[in-house]
GROMACS .gro file of C-alpha atoms in nm:
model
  375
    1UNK     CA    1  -0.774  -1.478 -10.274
    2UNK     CA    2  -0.934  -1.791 -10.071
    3UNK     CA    3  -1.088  -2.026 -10.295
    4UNK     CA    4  -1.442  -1.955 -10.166
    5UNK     CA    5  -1.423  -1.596 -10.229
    6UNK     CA    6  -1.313  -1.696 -10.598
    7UNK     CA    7  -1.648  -1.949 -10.671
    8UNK     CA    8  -1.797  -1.645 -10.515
    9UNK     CA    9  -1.663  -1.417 -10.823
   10UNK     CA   10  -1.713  -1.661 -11.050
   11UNK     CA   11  -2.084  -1.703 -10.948
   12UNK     CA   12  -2.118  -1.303 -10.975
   13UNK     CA   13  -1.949  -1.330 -11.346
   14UNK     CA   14  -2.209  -1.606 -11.466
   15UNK     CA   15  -2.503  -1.384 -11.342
   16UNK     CA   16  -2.360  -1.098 -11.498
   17UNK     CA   17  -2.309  -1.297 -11.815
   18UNK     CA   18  -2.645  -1.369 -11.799
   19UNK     CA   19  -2.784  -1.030 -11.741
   20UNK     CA   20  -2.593  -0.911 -12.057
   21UNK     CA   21  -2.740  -1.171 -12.236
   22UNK     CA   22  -3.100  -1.117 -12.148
   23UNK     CA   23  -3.081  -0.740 -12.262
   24UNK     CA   24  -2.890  -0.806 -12.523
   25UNK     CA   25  -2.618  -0.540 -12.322
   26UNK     CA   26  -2.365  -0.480 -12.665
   27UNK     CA   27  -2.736  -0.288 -12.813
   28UNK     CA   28  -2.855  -0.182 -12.529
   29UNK     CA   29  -2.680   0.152 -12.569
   30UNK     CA   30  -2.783   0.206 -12.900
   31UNK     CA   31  -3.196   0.118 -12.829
   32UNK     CA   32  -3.178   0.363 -12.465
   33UNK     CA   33  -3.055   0.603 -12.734
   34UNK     CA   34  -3.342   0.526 -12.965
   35UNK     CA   35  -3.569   0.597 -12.691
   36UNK     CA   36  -3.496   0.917 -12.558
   37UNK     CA   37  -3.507   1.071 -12.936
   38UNK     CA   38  -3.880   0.945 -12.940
   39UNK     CA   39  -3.926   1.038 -12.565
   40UNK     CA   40  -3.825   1.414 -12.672
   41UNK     CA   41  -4.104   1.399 -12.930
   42UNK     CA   42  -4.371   1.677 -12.838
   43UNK     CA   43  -4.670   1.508 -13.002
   44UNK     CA   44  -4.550   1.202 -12.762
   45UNK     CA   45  -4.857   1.249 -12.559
   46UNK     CA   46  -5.068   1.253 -12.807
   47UNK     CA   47  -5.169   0.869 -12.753
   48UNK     CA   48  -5.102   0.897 -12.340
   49UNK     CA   49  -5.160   0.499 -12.357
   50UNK     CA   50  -4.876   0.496 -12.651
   51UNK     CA   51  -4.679   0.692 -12.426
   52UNK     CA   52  -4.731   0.523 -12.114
   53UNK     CA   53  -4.589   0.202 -12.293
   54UNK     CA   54  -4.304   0.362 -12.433
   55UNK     CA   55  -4.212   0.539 -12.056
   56UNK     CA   56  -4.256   0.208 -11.932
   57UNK     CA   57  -3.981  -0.006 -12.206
   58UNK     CA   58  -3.746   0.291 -12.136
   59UNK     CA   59  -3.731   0.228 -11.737
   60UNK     CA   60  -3.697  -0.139 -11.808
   61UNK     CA   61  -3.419  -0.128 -11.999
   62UNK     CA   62  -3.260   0.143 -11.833
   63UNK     CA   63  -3.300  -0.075 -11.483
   64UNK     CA   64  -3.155  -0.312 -11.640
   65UNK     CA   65  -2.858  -0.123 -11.744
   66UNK     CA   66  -2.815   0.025 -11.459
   67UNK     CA   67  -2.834  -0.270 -11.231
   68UNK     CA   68  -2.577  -0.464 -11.484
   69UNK     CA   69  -2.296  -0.213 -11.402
   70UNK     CA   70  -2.373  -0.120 -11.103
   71UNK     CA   71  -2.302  -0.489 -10.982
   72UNK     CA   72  -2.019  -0.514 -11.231
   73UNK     CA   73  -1.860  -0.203 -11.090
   74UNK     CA   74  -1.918  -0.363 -10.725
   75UNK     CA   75  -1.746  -0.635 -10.826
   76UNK     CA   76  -1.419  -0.487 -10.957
   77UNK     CA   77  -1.439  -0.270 -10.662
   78UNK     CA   78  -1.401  -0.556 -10.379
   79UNK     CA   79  -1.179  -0.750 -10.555
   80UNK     CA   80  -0.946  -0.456 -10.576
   81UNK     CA   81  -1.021  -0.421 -10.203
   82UNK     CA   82  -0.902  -0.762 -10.136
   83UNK     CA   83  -0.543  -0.768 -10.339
   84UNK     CA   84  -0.490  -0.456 -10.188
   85UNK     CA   85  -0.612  -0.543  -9.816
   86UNK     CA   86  -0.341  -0.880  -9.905
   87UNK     CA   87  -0.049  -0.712  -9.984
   88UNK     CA   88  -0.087  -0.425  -9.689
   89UNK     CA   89  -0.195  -0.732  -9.469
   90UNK     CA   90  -0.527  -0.558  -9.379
   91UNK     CA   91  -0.708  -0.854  -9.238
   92UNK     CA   92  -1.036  -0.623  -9.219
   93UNK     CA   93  -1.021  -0.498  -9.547
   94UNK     CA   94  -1.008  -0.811  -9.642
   95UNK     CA   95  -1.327  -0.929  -9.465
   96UNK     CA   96  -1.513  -0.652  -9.554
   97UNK     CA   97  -1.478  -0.677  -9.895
   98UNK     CA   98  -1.548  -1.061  -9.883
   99UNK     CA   99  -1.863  -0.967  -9.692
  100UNK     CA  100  -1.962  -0.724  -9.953
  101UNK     CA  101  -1.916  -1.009 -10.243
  102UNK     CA  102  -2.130  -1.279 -10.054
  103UNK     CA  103  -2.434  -0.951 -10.019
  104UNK     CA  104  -2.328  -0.856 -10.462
  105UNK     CA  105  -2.379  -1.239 -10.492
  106UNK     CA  106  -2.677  -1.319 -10.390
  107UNK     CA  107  -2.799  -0.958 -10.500
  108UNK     CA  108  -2.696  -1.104 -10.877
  109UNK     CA  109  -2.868  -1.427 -10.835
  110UNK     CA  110  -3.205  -1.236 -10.750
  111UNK     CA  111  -3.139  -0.996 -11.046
  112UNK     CA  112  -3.059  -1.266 -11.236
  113UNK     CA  113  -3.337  -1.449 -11.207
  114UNK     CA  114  -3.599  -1.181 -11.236
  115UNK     CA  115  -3.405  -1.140 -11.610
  116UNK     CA  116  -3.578  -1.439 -11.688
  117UNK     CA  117  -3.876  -1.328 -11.641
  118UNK     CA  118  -3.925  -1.216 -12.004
  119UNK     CA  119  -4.202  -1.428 -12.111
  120UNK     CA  120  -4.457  -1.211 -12.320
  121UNK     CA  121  -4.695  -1.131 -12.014
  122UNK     CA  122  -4.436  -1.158 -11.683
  123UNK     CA  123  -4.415  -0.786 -11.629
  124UNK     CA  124  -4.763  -0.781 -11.573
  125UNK     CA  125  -5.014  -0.731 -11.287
  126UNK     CA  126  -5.187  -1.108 -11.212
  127UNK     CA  127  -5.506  -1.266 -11.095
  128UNK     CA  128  -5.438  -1.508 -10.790
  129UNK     CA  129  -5.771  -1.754 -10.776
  130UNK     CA  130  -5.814  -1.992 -10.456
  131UNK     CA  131  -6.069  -2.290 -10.479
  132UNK     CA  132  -6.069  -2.513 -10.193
  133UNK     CA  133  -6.105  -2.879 -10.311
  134UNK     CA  134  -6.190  -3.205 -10.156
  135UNK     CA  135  -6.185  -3.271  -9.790
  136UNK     CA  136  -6.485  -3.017  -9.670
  137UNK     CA  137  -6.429  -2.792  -9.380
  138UNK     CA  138  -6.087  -2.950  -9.408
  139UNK     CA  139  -6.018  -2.790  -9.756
  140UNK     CA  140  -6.235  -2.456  -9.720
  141UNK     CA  141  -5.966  -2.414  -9.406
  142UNK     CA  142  -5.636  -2.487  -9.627
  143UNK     CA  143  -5.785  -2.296  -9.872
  144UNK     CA  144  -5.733  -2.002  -9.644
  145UNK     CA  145  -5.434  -2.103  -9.546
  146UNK     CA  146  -5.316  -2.057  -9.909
  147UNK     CA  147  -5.488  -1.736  -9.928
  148UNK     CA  148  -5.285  -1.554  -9.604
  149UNK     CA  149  -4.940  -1.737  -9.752
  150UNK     CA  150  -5.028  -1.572 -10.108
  151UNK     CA  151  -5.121  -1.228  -9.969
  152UNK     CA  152  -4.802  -1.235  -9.650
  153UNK     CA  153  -4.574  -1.305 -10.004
  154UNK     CA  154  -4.721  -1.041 -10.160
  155UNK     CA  155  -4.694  -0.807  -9.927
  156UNK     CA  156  -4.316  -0.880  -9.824
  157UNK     CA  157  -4.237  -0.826 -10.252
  158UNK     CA  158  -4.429  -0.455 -10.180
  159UNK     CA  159  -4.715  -0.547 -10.402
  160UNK     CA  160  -5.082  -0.406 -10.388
  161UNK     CA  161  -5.347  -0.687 -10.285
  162UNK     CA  162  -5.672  -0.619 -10.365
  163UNK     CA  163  -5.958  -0.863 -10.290
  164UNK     CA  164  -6.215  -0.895 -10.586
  165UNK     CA  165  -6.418  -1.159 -10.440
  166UNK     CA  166  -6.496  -1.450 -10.210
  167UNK     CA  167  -6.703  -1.687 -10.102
  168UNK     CA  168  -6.707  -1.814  -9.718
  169UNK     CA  169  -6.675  -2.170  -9.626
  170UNK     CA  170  -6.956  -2.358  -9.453
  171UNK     CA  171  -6.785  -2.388  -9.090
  172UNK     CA  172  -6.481  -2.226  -9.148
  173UNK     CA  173  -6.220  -2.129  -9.411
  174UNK     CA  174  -6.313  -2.028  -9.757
  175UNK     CA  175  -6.450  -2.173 -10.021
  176UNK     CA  176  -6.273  -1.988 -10.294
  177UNK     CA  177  -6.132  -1.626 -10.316
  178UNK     CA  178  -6.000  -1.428 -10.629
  179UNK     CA  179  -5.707  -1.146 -10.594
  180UNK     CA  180  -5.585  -0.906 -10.815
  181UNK     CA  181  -5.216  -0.841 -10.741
  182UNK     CA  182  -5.027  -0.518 -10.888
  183UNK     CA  183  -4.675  -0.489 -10.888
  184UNK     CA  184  -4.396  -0.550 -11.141
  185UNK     CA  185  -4.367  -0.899 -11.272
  186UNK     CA  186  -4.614  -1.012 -11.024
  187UNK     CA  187  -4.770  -1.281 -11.328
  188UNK     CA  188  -4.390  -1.371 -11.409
  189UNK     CA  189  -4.343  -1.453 -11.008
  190UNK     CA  190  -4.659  -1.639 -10.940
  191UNK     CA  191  -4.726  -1.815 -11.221
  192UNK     CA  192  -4.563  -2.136 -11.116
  193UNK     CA  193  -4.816  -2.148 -10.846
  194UNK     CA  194  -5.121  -2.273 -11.071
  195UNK     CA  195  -5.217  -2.618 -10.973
  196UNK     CA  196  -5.300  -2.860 -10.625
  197UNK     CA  197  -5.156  -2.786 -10.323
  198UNK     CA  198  -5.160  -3.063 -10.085
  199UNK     CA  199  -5.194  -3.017  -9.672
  200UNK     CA  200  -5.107  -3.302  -9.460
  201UNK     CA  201  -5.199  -3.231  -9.056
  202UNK     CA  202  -5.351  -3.340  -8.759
  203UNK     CA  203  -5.724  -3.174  -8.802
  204UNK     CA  204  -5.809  -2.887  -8.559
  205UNK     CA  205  -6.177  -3.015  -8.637
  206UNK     CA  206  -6.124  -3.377  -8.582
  207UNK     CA  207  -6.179  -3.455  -8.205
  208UNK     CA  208  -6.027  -3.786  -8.273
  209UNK     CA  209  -5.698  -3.603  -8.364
  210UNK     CA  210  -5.677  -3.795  -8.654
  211UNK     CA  211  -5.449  -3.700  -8.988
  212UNK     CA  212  -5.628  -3.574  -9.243
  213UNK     CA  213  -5.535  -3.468  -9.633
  214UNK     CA  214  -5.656  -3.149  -9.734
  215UNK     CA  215  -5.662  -3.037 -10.139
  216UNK     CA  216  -5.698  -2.672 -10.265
  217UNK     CA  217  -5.623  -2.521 -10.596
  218UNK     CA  218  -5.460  -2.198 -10.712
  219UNK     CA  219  -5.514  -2.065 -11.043
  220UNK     CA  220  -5.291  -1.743 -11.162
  221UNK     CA  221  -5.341  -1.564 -11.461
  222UNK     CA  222  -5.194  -1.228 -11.643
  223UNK     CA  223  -5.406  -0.881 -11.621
  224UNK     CA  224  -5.405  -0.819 -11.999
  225UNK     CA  225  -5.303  -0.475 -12.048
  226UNK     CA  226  -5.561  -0.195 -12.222
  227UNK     CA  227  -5.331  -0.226 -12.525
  228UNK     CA  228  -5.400  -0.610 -12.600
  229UNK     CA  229  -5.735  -0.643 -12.784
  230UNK     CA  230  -5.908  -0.914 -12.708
  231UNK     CA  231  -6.248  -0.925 -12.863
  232UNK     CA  232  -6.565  -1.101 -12.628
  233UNK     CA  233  -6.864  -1.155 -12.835
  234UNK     CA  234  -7.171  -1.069 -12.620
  235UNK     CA  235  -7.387  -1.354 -12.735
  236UNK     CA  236  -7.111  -1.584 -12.562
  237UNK     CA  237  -7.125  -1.400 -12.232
  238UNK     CA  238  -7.412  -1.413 -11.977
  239UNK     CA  239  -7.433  -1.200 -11.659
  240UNK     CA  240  -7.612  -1.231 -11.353
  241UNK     CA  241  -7.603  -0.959 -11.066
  242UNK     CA  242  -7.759  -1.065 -10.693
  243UNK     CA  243  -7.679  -0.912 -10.354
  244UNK     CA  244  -7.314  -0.967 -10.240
  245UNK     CA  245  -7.388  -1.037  -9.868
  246UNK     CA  246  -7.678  -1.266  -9.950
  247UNK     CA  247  -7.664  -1.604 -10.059
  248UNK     CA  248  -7.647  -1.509 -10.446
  249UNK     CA  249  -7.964  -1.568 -10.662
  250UNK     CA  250  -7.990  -1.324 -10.997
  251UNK     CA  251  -8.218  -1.062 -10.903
  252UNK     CA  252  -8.068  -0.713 -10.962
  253UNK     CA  253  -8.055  -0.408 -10.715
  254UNK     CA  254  -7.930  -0.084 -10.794
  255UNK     CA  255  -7.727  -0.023 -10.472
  256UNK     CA  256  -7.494  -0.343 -10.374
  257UNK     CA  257  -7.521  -0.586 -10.659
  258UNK     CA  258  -7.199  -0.822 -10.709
  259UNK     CA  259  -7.166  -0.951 -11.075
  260UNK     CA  260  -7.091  -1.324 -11.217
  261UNK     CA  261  -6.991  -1.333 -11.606
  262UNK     CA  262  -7.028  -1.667 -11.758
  263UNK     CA  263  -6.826  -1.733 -12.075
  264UNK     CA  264  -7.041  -2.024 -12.253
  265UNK     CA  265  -6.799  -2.135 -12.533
  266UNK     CA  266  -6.507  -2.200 -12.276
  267UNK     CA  267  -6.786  -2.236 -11.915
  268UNK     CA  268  -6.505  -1.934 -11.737
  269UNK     CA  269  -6.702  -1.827 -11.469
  270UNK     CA  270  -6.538  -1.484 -11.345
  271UNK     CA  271  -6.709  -1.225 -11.054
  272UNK     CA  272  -6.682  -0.940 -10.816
  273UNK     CA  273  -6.865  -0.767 -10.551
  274UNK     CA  274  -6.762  -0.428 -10.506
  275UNK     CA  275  -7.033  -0.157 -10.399
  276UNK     CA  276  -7.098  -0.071 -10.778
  277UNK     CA  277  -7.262  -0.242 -11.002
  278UNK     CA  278  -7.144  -0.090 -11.278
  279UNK     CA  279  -6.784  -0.155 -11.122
  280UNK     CA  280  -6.805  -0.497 -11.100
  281UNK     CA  281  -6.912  -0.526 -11.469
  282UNK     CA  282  -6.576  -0.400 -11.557
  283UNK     CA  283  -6.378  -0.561 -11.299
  284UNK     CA  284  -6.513  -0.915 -11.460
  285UNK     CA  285  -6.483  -0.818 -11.763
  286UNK     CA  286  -6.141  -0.724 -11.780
  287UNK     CA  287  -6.074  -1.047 -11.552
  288UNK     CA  288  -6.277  -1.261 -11.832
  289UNK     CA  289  -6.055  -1.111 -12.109
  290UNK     CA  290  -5.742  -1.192 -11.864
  291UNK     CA  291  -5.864  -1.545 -11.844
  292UNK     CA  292  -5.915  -1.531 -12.228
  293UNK     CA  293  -5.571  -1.460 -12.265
  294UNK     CA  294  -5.439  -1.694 -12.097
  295UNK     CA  295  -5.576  -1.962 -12.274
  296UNK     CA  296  -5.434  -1.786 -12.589
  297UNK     CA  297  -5.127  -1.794 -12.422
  298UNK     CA  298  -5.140  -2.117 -12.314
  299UNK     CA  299  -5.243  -2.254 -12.706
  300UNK     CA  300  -4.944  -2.043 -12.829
  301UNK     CA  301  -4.672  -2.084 -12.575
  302UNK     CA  302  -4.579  -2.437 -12.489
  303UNK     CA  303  -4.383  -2.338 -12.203
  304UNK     CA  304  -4.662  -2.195 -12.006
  305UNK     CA  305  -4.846  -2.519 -12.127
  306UNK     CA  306  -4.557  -2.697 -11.914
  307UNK     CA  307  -4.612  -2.457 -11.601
  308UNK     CA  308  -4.989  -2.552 -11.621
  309UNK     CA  309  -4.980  -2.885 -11.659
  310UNK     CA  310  -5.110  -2.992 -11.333
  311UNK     CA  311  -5.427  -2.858 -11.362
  312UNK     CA  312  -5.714  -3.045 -11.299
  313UNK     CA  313  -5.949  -3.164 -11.010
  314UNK     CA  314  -5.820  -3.049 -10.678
  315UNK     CA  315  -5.740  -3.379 -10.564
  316UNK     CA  316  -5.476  -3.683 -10.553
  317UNK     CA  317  -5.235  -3.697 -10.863
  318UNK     CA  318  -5.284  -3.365 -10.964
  319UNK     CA  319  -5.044  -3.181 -10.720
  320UNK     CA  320  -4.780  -2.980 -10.739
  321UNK     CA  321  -4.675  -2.902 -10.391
  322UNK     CA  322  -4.724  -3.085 -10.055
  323UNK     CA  323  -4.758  -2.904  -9.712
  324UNK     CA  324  -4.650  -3.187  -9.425
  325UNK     CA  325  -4.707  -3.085  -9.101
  326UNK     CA  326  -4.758  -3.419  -8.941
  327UNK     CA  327  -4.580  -3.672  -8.858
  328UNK     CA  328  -4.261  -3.428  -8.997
  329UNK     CA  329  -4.218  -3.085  -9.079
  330UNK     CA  330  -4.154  -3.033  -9.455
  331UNK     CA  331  -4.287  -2.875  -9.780
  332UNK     CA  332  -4.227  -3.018 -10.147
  333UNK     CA  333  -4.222  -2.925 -10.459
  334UNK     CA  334  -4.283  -3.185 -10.700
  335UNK     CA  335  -4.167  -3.049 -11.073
  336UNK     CA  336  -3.852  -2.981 -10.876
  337UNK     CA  337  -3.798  -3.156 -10.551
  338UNK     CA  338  -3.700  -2.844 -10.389
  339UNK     CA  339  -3.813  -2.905 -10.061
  340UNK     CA  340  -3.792  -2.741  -9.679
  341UNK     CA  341  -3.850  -2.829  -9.350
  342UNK     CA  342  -3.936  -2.484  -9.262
  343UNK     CA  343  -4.269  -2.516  -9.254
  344UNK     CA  344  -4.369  -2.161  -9.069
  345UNK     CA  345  -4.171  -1.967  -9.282
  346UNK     CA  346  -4.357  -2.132  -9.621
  347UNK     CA  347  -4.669  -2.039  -9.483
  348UNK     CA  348  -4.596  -1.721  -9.397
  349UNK     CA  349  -4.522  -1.619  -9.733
  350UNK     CA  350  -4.130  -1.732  -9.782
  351UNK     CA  351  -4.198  -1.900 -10.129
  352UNK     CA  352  -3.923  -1.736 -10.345
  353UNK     CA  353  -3.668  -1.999 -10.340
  354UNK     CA  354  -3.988  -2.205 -10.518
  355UNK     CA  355  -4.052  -2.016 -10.765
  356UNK     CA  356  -3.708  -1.982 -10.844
  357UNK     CA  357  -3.680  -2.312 -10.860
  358UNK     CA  358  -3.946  -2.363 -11.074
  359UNK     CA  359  -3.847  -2.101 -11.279
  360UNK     CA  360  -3.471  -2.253 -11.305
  361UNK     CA  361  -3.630  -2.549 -11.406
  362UNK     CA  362  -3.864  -2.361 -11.701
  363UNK     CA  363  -3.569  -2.234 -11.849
  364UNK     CA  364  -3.346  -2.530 -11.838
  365UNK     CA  365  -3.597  -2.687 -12.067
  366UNK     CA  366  -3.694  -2.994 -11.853
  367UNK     CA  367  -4.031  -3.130 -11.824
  368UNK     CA  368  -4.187  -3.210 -11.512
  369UNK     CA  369  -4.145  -3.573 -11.553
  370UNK     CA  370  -3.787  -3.528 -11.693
  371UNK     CA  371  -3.732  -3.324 -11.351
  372UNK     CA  372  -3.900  -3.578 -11.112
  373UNK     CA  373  -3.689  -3.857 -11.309
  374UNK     CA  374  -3.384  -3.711 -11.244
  375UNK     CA  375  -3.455  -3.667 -10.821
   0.00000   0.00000   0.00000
């Protein structure tokens, strides 16, 4: 066997290693077994959101299971292919199988990393939140930038997108936009994306050509699930209702009234303009209590402290990504100097190998300075 081909197999081992480790593989039996006893239980359905929840653990595990030995039994398979393709002198074979183990390793690295996405609230569905920052039309434009690169990555990961609210920029662009985004581990994926973004370009509204720097920020937060209780006092919360297509204002109509929650103790500011009013109430309230577990989160979890670090005004030294376009092509991470020069592809939603990298980074226990240190 070449020497590529065996870093290859050794690559696939260490991911499967890991997998086993993340599910804890020598009780995963066992716990499966566990759960199809309790899944046979006719009062099961008794609590449908108990149930749900249960259904739910059972399919995760038994993904992961499944996945584990199904690339385990790939692996064994083509390596069998190739001693035996070497001693008939099946050049073919032998490339086929070596083919097959470059597609089984980067199918473990992906499987691999979504494994470590097992922080408390990764599974879940996510708010995506879009604030252009300073620069003007400048930012308002970026800002919808972001907004197509966040929805085209979405998309591409066969998420749902749905657009709770947003507010148009002066000239062009936006001047901030919310998103809930449904899909498995959609919080665990985007998550690394809260903080400045950073656009470097020649200005389409500059006549002068000139290079400008653009700022927008992108907050990203879990949608708590029915069974977390989080309790909102209504003597902390004020809400105002106007017209969605007008300029705002708080008188209330009955027909197309958007909704704005303000959350006094902590000034969260959360709303959506759907046709009903009564709608909207519960769409910002259940984003409110999102936001309100977050910052529980945050208290309680110092690594999603770390991933949130940046926050702050959207302006210089707050970033945590920069988007060159002129004089050079390239986009930067800076927690982990990952960087690319393919600009297009970035902006058209290609931001996995980011996230993994921040994620990489999360679980190798590095800080952000630690990380930019080392570069």
């Amino acid at each position: 066997m070449r020497a590529e081909i065996q870093n290859i197999v050794a690559e696939i081992q260490k991911s499967l290693e890991l997998l086993a480790q993340r599910m804890d593989y020598e009780t995963a039996p066992h716990r499966l077994e566990e759960f199809n006893a309790r899944v046979e239980d006719p009062n099961l359905w008794d609590n449908p959101e108990n149930a749900q929840k249960l259904m739910r653990e059972r399919q995760v595990l038994v993904d992961a299971i499944e996945t584990y030995e199904s690339i385990k039994t790939d692996l064994s398979d083509n390596i069998e292919l190739i001693e035996l393709g070497e001693m008939e002198d099946d050049e073919e074979v032998v490339k086929d199988a070596e083919e097959a183990l470059k597609k089984l390793r980067d199918k473990a690295a992906e499987k691999e990393l979504e494994a470590l996405l097992d922080g408390e609230a990764d599974a879940n569905d996510t708010f995506l939140e879009i604030n252009a920052g300073a620069g003007g039309t400048e930012s308002c434009d970026w800002a919808s930038m972001l907004a197509r690169m966040y929805v085209r990555w979405a998309e591409k990961k066969g998420y749902k997108v749905e657009l709770q609210s947003e507010t148009p920029g002066e000239e062009a662009g936006i001047k901030s936009a919310a998103y809930k985004i449904s899909g498995h581990n959609a919080y665990g994926w985007l998550k690394s994306e809260s903080g400045v973004h950073r656009l470097v370009r020649i200005s389409p509204y500059d006549s002068a050509a000139k290079r400008h720097t653009s700022f927008s920020s992108v907050w990203v937060y879990p949608v708590v699930d029915d069974n977390i209780e989080i309790e909102v006092n209504p003597a902390d919360i004020r809400v105002d209702t106007y017209r969605s297509s007008g300029a705002g204002g708080q008188h209330v109509n009955t027909t197309d009234s958007a909704v704005r929650i303000t959350h006094i103790p902590t000034g969260i500011v959360v709303t959506s303009s759907e046709k009903s009013q009564h709608q909207n109430r519960d769409i910002a309230m259940k984003a409110l209590k999102s936001r309100l577990y977050q910052m529980e989160l945050d208290r309680r979890n110092a690594e999603i402290n770390a991933a949130h670090e940046a926050k702050g005004d959207a302006g210089w030294g707050n970033q945590i990504r920069s988007y060159v376009l002129q004089p050079y092509q390239m986009v930067k991470d800076l927690r982990t100097s990952y960087e690319t020069s393919d600009t297009k592809g970035v902006l058209d939603g290609d931001l996995d190998a980011f996230m993994a990298a921040t994620l990489a980074l999360k679980v190798s226990g590095k800080s952000r300075a630690e990380a930019q240190s080392d570069d």
